[in-house]
mmCIF file of C-alpha atoms in Angstrom:
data_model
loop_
_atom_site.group_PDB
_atom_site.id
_atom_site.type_symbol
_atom_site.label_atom_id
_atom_site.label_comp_id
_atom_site.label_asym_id
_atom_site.label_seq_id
_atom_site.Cartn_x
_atom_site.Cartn_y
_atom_site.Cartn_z
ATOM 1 C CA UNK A 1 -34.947 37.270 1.080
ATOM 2 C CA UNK A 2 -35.910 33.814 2.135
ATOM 3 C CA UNK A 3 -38.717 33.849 -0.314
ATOM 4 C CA UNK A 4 -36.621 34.434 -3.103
ATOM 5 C CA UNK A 5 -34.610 32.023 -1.933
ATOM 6 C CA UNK A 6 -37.185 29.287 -2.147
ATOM 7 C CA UNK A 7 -37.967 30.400 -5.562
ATOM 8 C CA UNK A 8 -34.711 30.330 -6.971
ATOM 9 C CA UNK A 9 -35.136 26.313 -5.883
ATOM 10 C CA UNK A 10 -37.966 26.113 -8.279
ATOM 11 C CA UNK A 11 -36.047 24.636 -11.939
ATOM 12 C CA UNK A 12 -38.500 26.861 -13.905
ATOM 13 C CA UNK A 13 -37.529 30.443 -12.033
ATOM 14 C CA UNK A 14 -33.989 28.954 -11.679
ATOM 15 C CA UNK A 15 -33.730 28.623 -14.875
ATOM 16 C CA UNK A 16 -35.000 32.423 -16.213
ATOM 17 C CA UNK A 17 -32.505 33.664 -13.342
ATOM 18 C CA UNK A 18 -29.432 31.984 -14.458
ATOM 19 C CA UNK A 19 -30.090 32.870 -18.127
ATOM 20 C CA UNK A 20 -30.571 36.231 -17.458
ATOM 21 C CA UNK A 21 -26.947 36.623 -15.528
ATOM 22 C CA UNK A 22 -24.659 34.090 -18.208
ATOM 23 C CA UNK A 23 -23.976 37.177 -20.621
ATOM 24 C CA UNK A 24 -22.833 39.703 -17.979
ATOM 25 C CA UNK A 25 -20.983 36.841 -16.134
ATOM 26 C CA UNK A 26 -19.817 35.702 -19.539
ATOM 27 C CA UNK A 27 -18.825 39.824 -20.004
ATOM 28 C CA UNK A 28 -17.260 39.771 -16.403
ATOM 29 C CA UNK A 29 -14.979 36.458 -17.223
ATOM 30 C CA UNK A 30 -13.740 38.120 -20.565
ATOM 31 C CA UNK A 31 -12.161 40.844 -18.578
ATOM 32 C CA UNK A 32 -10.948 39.382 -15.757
ATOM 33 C CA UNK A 33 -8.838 37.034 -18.036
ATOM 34 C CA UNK A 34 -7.776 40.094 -20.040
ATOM 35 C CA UNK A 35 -6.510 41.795 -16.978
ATOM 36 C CA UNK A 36 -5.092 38.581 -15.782
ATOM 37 C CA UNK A 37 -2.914 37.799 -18.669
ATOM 38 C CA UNK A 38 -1.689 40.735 -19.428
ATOM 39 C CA UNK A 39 -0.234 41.751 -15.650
ATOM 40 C CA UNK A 40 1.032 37.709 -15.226
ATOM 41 C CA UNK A 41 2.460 37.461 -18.266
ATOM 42 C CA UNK A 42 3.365 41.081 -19.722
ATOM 43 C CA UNK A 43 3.764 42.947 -16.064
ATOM 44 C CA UNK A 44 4.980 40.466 -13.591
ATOM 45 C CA UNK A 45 8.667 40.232 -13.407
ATOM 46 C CA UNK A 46 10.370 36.759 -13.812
ATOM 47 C CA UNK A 47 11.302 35.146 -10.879
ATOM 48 C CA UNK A 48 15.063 35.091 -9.549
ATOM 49 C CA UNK A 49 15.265 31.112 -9.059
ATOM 50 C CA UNK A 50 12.579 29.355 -12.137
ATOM 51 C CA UNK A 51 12.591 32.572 -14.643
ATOM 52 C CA UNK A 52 9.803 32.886 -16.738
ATOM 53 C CA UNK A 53 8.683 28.727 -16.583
ATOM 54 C CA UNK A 54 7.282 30.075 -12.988
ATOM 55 C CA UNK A 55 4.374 32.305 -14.926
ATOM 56 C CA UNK A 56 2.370 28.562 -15.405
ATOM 57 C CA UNK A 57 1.407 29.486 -11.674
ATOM 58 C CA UNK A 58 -1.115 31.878 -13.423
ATOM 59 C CA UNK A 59 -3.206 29.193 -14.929
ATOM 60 C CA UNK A 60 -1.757 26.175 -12.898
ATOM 61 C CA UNK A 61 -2.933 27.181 -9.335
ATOM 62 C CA UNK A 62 -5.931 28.766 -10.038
ATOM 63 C CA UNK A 63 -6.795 25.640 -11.901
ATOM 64 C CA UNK A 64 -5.539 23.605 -9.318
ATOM 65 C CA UNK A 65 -7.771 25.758 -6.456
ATOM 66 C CA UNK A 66 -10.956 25.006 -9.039
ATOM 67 C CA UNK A 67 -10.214 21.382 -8.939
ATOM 68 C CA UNK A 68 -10.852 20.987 -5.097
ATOM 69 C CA UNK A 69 -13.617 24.273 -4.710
ATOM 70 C CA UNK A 70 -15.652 22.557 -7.363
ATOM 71 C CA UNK A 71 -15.341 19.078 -5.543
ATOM 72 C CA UNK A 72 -16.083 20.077 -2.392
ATOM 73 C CA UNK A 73 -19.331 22.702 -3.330
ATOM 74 C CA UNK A 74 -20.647 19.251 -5.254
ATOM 75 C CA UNK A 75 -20.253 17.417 -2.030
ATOM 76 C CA UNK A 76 -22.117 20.606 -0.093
ATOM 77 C CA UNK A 77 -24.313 20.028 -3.193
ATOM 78 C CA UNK A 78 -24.645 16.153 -2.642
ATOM 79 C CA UNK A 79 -25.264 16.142 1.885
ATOM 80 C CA UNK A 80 -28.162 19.506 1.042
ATOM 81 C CA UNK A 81 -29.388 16.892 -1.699
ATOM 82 C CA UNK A 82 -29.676 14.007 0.965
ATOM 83 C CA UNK A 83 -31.264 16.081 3.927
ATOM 84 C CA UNK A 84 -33.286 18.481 2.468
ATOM 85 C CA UNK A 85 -33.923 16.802 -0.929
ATOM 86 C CA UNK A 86 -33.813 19.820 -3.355
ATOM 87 C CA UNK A 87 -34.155 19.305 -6.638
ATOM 88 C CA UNK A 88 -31.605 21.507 -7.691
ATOM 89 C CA UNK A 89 -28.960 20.219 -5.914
ATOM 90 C CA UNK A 90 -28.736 17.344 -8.105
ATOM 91 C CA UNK A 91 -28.636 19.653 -10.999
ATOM 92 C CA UNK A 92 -26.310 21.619 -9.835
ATOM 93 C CA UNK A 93 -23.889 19.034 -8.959
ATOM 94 C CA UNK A 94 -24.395 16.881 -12.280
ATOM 95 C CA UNK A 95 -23.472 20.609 -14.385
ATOM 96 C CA UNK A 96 -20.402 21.020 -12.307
ATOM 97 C CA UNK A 97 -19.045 17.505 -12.518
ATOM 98 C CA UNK A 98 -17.278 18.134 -16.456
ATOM 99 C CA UNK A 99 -16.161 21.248 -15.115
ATOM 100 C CA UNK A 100 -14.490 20.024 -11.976
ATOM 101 C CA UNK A 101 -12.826 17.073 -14.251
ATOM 102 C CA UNK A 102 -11.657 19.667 -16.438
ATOM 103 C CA UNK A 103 -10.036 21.963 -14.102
ATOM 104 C CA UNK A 104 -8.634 18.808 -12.815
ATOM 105 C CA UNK A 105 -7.183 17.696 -15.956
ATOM 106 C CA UNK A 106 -5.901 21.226 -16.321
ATOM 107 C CA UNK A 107 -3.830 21.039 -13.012
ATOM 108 C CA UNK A 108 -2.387 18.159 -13.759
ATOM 109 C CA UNK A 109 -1.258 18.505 -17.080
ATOM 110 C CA UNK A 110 -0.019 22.363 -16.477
ATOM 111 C CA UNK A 111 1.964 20.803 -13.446
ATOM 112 C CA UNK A 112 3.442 18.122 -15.437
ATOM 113 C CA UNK A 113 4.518 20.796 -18.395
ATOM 114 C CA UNK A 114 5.682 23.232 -15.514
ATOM 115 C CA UNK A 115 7.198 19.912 -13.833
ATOM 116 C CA UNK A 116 9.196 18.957 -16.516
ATOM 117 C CA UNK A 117 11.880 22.108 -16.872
ATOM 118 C CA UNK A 118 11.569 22.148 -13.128
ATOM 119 C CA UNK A 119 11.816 19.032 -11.488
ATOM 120 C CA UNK A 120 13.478 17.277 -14.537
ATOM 121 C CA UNK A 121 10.706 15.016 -15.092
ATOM 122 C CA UNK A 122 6.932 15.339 -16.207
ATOM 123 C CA UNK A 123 5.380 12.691 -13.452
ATOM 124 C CA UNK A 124 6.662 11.566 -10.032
ATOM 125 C CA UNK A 125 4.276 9.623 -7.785
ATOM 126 C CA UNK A 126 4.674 12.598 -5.161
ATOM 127 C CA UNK A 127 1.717 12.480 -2.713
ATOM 128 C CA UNK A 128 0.349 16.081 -4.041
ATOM 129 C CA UNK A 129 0.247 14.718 -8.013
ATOM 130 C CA UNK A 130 -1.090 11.515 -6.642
ATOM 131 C CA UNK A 131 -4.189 12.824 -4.614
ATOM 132 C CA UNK A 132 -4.662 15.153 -7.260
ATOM 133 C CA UNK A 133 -5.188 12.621 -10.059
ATOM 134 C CA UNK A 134 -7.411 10.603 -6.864
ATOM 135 C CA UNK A 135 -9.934 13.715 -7.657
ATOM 136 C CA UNK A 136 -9.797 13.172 -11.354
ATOM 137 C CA UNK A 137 -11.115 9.818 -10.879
ATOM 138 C CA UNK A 138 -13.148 10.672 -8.637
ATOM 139 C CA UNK A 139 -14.674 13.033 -10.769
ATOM 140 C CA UNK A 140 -15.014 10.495 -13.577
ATOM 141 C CA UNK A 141 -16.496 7.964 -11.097
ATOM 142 C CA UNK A 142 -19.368 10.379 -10.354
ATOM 143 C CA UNK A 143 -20.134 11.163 -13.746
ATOM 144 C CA UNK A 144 -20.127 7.490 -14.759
ATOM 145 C CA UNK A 145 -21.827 6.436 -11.875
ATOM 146 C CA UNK A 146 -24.524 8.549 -12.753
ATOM 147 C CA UNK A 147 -25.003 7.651 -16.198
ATOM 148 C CA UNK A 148 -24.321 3.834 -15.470
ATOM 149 C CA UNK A 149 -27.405 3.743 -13.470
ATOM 150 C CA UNK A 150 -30.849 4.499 -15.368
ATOM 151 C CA UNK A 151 -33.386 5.585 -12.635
ATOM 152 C CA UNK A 152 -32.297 9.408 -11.883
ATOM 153 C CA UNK A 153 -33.228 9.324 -8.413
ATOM 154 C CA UNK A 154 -31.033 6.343 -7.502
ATOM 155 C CA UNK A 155 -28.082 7.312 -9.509
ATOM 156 C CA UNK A 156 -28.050 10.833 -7.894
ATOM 157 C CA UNK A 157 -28.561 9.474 -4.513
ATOM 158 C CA UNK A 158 -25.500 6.739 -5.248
ATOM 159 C CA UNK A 159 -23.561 9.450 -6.632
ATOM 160 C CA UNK A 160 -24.190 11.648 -3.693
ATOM 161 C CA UNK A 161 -22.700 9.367 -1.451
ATOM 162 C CA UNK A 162 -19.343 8.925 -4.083
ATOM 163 C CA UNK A 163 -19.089 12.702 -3.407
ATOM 164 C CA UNK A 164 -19.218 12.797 0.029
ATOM 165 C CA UNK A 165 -16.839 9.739 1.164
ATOM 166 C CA UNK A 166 -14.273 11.174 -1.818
ATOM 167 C CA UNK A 167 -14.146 14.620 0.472
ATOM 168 C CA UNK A 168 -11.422 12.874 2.541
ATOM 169 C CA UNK A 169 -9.494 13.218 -0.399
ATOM 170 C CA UNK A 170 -9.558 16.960 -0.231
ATOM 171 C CA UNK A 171 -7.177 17.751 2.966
ATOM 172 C CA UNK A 172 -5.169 15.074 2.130
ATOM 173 C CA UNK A 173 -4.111 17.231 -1.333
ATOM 174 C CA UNK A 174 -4.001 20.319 0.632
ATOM 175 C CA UNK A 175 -1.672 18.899 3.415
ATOM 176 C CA UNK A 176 0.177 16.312 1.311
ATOM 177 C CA UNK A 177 2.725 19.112 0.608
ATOM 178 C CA UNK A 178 3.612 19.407 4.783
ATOM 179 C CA UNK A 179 2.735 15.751 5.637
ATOM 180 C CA UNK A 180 5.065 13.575 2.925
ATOM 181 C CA UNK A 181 7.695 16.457 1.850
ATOM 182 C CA UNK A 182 9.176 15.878 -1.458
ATOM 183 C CA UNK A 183 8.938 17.422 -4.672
ATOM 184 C CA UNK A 184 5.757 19.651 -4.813
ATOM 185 C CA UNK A 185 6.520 23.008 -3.463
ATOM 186 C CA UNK A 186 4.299 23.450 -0.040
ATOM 187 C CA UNK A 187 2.028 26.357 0.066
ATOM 188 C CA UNK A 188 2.855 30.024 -1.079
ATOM 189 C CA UNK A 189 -0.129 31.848 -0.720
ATOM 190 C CA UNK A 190 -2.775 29.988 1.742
ATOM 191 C CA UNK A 191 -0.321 30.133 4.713
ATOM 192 C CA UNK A 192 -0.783 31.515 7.979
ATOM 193 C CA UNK A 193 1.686 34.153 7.971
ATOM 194 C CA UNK A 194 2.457 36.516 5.110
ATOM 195 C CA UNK A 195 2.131 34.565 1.675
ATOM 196 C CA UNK A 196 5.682 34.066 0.197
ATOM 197 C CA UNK A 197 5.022 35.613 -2.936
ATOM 198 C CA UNK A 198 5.825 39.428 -4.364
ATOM 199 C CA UNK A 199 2.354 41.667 -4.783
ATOM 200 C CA UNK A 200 3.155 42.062 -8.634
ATOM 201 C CA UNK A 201 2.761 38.237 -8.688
ATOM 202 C CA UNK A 202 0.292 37.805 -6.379
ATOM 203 C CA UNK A 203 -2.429 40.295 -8.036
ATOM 204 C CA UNK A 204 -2.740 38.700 -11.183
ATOM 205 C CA UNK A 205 -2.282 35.276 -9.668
ATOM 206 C CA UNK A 206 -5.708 36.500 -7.332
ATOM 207 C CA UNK A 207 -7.452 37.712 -10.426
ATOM 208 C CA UNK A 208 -6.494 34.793 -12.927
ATOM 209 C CA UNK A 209 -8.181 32.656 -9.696
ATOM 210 C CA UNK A 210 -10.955 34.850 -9.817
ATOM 211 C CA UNK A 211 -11.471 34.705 -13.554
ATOM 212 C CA UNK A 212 -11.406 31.002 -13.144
ATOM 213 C CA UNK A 213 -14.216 31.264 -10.235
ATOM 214 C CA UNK A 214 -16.372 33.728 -12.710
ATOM 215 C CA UNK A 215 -15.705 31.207 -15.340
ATOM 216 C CA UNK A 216 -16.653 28.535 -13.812
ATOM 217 C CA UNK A 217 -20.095 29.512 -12.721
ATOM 218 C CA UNK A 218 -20.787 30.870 -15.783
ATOM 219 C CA UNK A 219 -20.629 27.572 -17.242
ATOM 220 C CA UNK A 220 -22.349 26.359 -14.333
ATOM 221 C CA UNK A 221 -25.540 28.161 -14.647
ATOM 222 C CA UNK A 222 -25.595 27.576 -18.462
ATOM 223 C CA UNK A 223 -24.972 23.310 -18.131
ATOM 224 C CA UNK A 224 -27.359 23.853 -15.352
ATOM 225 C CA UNK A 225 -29.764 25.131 -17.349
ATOM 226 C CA UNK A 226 -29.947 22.170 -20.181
ATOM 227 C CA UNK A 227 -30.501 20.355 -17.025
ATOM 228 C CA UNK A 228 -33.219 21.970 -15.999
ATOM 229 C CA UNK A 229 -34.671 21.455 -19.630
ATOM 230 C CA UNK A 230 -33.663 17.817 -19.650
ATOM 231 C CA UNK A 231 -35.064 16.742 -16.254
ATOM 232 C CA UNK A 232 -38.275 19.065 -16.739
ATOM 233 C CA UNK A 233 -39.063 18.203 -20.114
ATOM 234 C CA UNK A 234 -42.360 16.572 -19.634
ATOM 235 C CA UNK A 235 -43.759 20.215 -17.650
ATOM 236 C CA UNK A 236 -45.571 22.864 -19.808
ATOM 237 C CA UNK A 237 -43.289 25.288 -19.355
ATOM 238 C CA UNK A 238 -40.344 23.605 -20.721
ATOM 239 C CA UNK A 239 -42.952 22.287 -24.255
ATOM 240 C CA UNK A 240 -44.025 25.944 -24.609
ATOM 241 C CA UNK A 241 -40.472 27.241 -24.555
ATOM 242 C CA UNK A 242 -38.823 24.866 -26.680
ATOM 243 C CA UNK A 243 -41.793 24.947 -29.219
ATOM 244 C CA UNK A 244 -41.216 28.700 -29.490
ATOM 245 C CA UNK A 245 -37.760 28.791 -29.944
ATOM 246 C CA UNK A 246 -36.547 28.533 -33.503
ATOM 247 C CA UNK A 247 -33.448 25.770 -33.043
ATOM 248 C CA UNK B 1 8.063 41.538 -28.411
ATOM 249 C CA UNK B 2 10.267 38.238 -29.697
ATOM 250 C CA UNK B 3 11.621 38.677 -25.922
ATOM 251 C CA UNK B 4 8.246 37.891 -24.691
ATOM 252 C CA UNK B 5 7.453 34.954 -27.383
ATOM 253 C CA UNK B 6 10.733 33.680 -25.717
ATOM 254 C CA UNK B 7 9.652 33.613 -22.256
ATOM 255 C CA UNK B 8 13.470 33.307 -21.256
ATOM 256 C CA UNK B 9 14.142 30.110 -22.761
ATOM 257 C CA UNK B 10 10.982 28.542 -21.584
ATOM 258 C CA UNK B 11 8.686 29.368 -24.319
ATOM 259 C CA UNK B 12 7.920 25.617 -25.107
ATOM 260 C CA UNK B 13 6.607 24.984 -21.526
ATOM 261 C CA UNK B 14 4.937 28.550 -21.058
ATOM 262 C CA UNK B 15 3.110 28.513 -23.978
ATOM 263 C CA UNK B 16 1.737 24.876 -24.011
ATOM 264 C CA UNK B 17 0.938 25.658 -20.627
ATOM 265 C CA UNK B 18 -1.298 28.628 -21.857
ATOM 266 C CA UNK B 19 -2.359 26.517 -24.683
ATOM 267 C CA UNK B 20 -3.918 23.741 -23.197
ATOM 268 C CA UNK B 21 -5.574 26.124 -20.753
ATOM 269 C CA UNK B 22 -7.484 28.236 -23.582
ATOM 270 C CA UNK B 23 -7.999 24.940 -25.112
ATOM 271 C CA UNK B 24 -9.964 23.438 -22.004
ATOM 272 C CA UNK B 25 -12.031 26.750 -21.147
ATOM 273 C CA UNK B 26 -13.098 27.170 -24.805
ATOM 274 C CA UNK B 27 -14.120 23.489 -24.969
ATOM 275 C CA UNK B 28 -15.989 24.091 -21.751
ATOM 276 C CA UNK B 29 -17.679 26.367 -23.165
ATOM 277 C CA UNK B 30 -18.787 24.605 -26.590
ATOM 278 C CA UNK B 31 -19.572 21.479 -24.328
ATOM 279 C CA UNK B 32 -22.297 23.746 -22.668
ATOM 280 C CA UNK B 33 -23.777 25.026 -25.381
ATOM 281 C CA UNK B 34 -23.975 21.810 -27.692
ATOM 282 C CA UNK B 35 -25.637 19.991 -24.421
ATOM 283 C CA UNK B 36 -28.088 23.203 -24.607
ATOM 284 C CA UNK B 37 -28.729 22.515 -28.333
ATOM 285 C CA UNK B 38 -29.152 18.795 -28.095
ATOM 286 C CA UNK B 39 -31.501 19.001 -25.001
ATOM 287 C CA UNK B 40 -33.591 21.456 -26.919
ATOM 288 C CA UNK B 41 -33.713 19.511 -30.305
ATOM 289 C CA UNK B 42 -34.172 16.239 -28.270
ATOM 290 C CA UNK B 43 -37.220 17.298 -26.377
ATOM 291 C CA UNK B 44 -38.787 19.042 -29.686
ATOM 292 C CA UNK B 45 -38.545 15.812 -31.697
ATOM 293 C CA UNK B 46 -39.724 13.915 -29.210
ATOM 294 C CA UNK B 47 -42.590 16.685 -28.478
ATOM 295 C CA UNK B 48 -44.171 16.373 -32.128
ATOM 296 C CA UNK B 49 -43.630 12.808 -31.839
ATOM 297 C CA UNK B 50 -46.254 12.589 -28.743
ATOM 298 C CA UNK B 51 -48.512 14.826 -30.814
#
């Protein structure tokens, strides 16, 4: 087990491995979503209070729960990359940054659409929306810091560091719901007691967030892998198997 | 079926919700593979240029 471990660190198995599981994860995604949208949007039942404007929860929270997983595995990513400097930690982390931003972006604009019949208004400067679009920019930051800054080892190491002070950020947007109550509803599912929520919600809302989790490291391994390529150009390996592919 | 296309009154909202979503995972997805494509094209040019 620990042996494979250590060669999964190498870029050039890494990089056989993850291409070998994209099409089943790929397969995986497709149904998940499939199952997803039809129970949360054909099965579920409208809720008594927001009608059918609630079903955004199907895309916005499981976006929303990407946004901070992603952000805090690149930070796991970032302090693994500063102790035990892996080489694959930095490519993991650089694949997952567009991602994150993405899901990010996703959050905050199904939010705002789900905000607007809601709330009345697309934006308020509540402390959730706020420390939310925090994580957007700090998502931006790290990919900017790392392109702003030639030498790869520096920039990763600089960039490493952005990750790891920006984790405050990541309780605050969990607890900014309890801590400064106003507009944002506080949590329905990740609470202590029972989750607030009927089951015939709640199951597609679970597999719409796992969808989003299969989804996301499909991408992963496949960004991760025109890392690999990118960083390892100048190895044999990487010549031989670009020569032989027809592109 | 129009009573589902309605989503209660809330169609706009729903639907540009579920929009935007498809829109960002299927431009996640073309992101990846164009970065593949570019990587590999960048490295072969560069590779017959050495040679």
């Amino acid at each position: 087990m620990w042996d494979w471990f250590h060669r999964l660190g190498s870029p050039k198995y890494f990089y056989g491995f993850a291409g070998a599981l994209v099409p089943w994860l790929a397969g995986l995604c497709v149904i998940l979503f499939a199952v997803g949208l039809y129970l949360g949007l054909v099965i579920a039942p409208s809720d008594y209070q927001q009608g059918d404007s609630y079903r955004i929860i199907f895309v916005h929270v499981p976006s929303a729960w990407m946004s901070m997983f992603v952000y805090v595995l690149m930070a796991i990513f970032a302090a693994i990359g500063l102790i035990w400097r892996v080489k694959l930690t930095a490519i993991l982390a650089t694949a997952s940054a567009p991602i994150g931003a993405s899901f990010t972006f996703l959050a905050l604009a199904t939010g705002s659409i789900w905000g607007k019949p809601m709330w009345g208004t697309w934006w308020v400067w509540d402390a959730r929306l706020t420390s939310e679009l925090i994580l957007f920019f700090l998502y931006l930051g790290f990919i900017a810091l790392q392109t702003a800054i030639p030498d790869r080892q520096t920039a990763w190491r600089a960039a490493s560091i952005l990750l790891l002070v920006g984790v405050v950020n990541i309780p605050i947007i969990h607890y900014s719901v309890d801590w400064w109550y106003t507009l944002h509803q506080p949590a329905t599912i990740t609470k202590f007691d029972t989750p607030s929520i009927h089951l015939s919600m709640l199951i597609p809302l679970l597999i719409m967030a796992v969808a989003f989790k299969v989804f996301y490291i499909t991408v992963l391994l496949s960004r991760a892998r025109a890392e690999i390529l990118d960083r390892e150009r100048k190895t044999h390996w990487v010549q031989d198997l670009v020569r032989s592919e027809q592109i | 079926m129009s009573e589902f296309f309605h989503m209660g009154g809330y169609a706009a909202y729903v639907w540009s919700a579920y929009g935007l979503s498809v829109a960002v995972l299927v431009l996640n997805v073309i992101a990846a593979r164009k970065r593949n494509l570019n990587v590999k094209r960048e490295i072969k040019k560069l590779g017959t240029a050495v040679q």
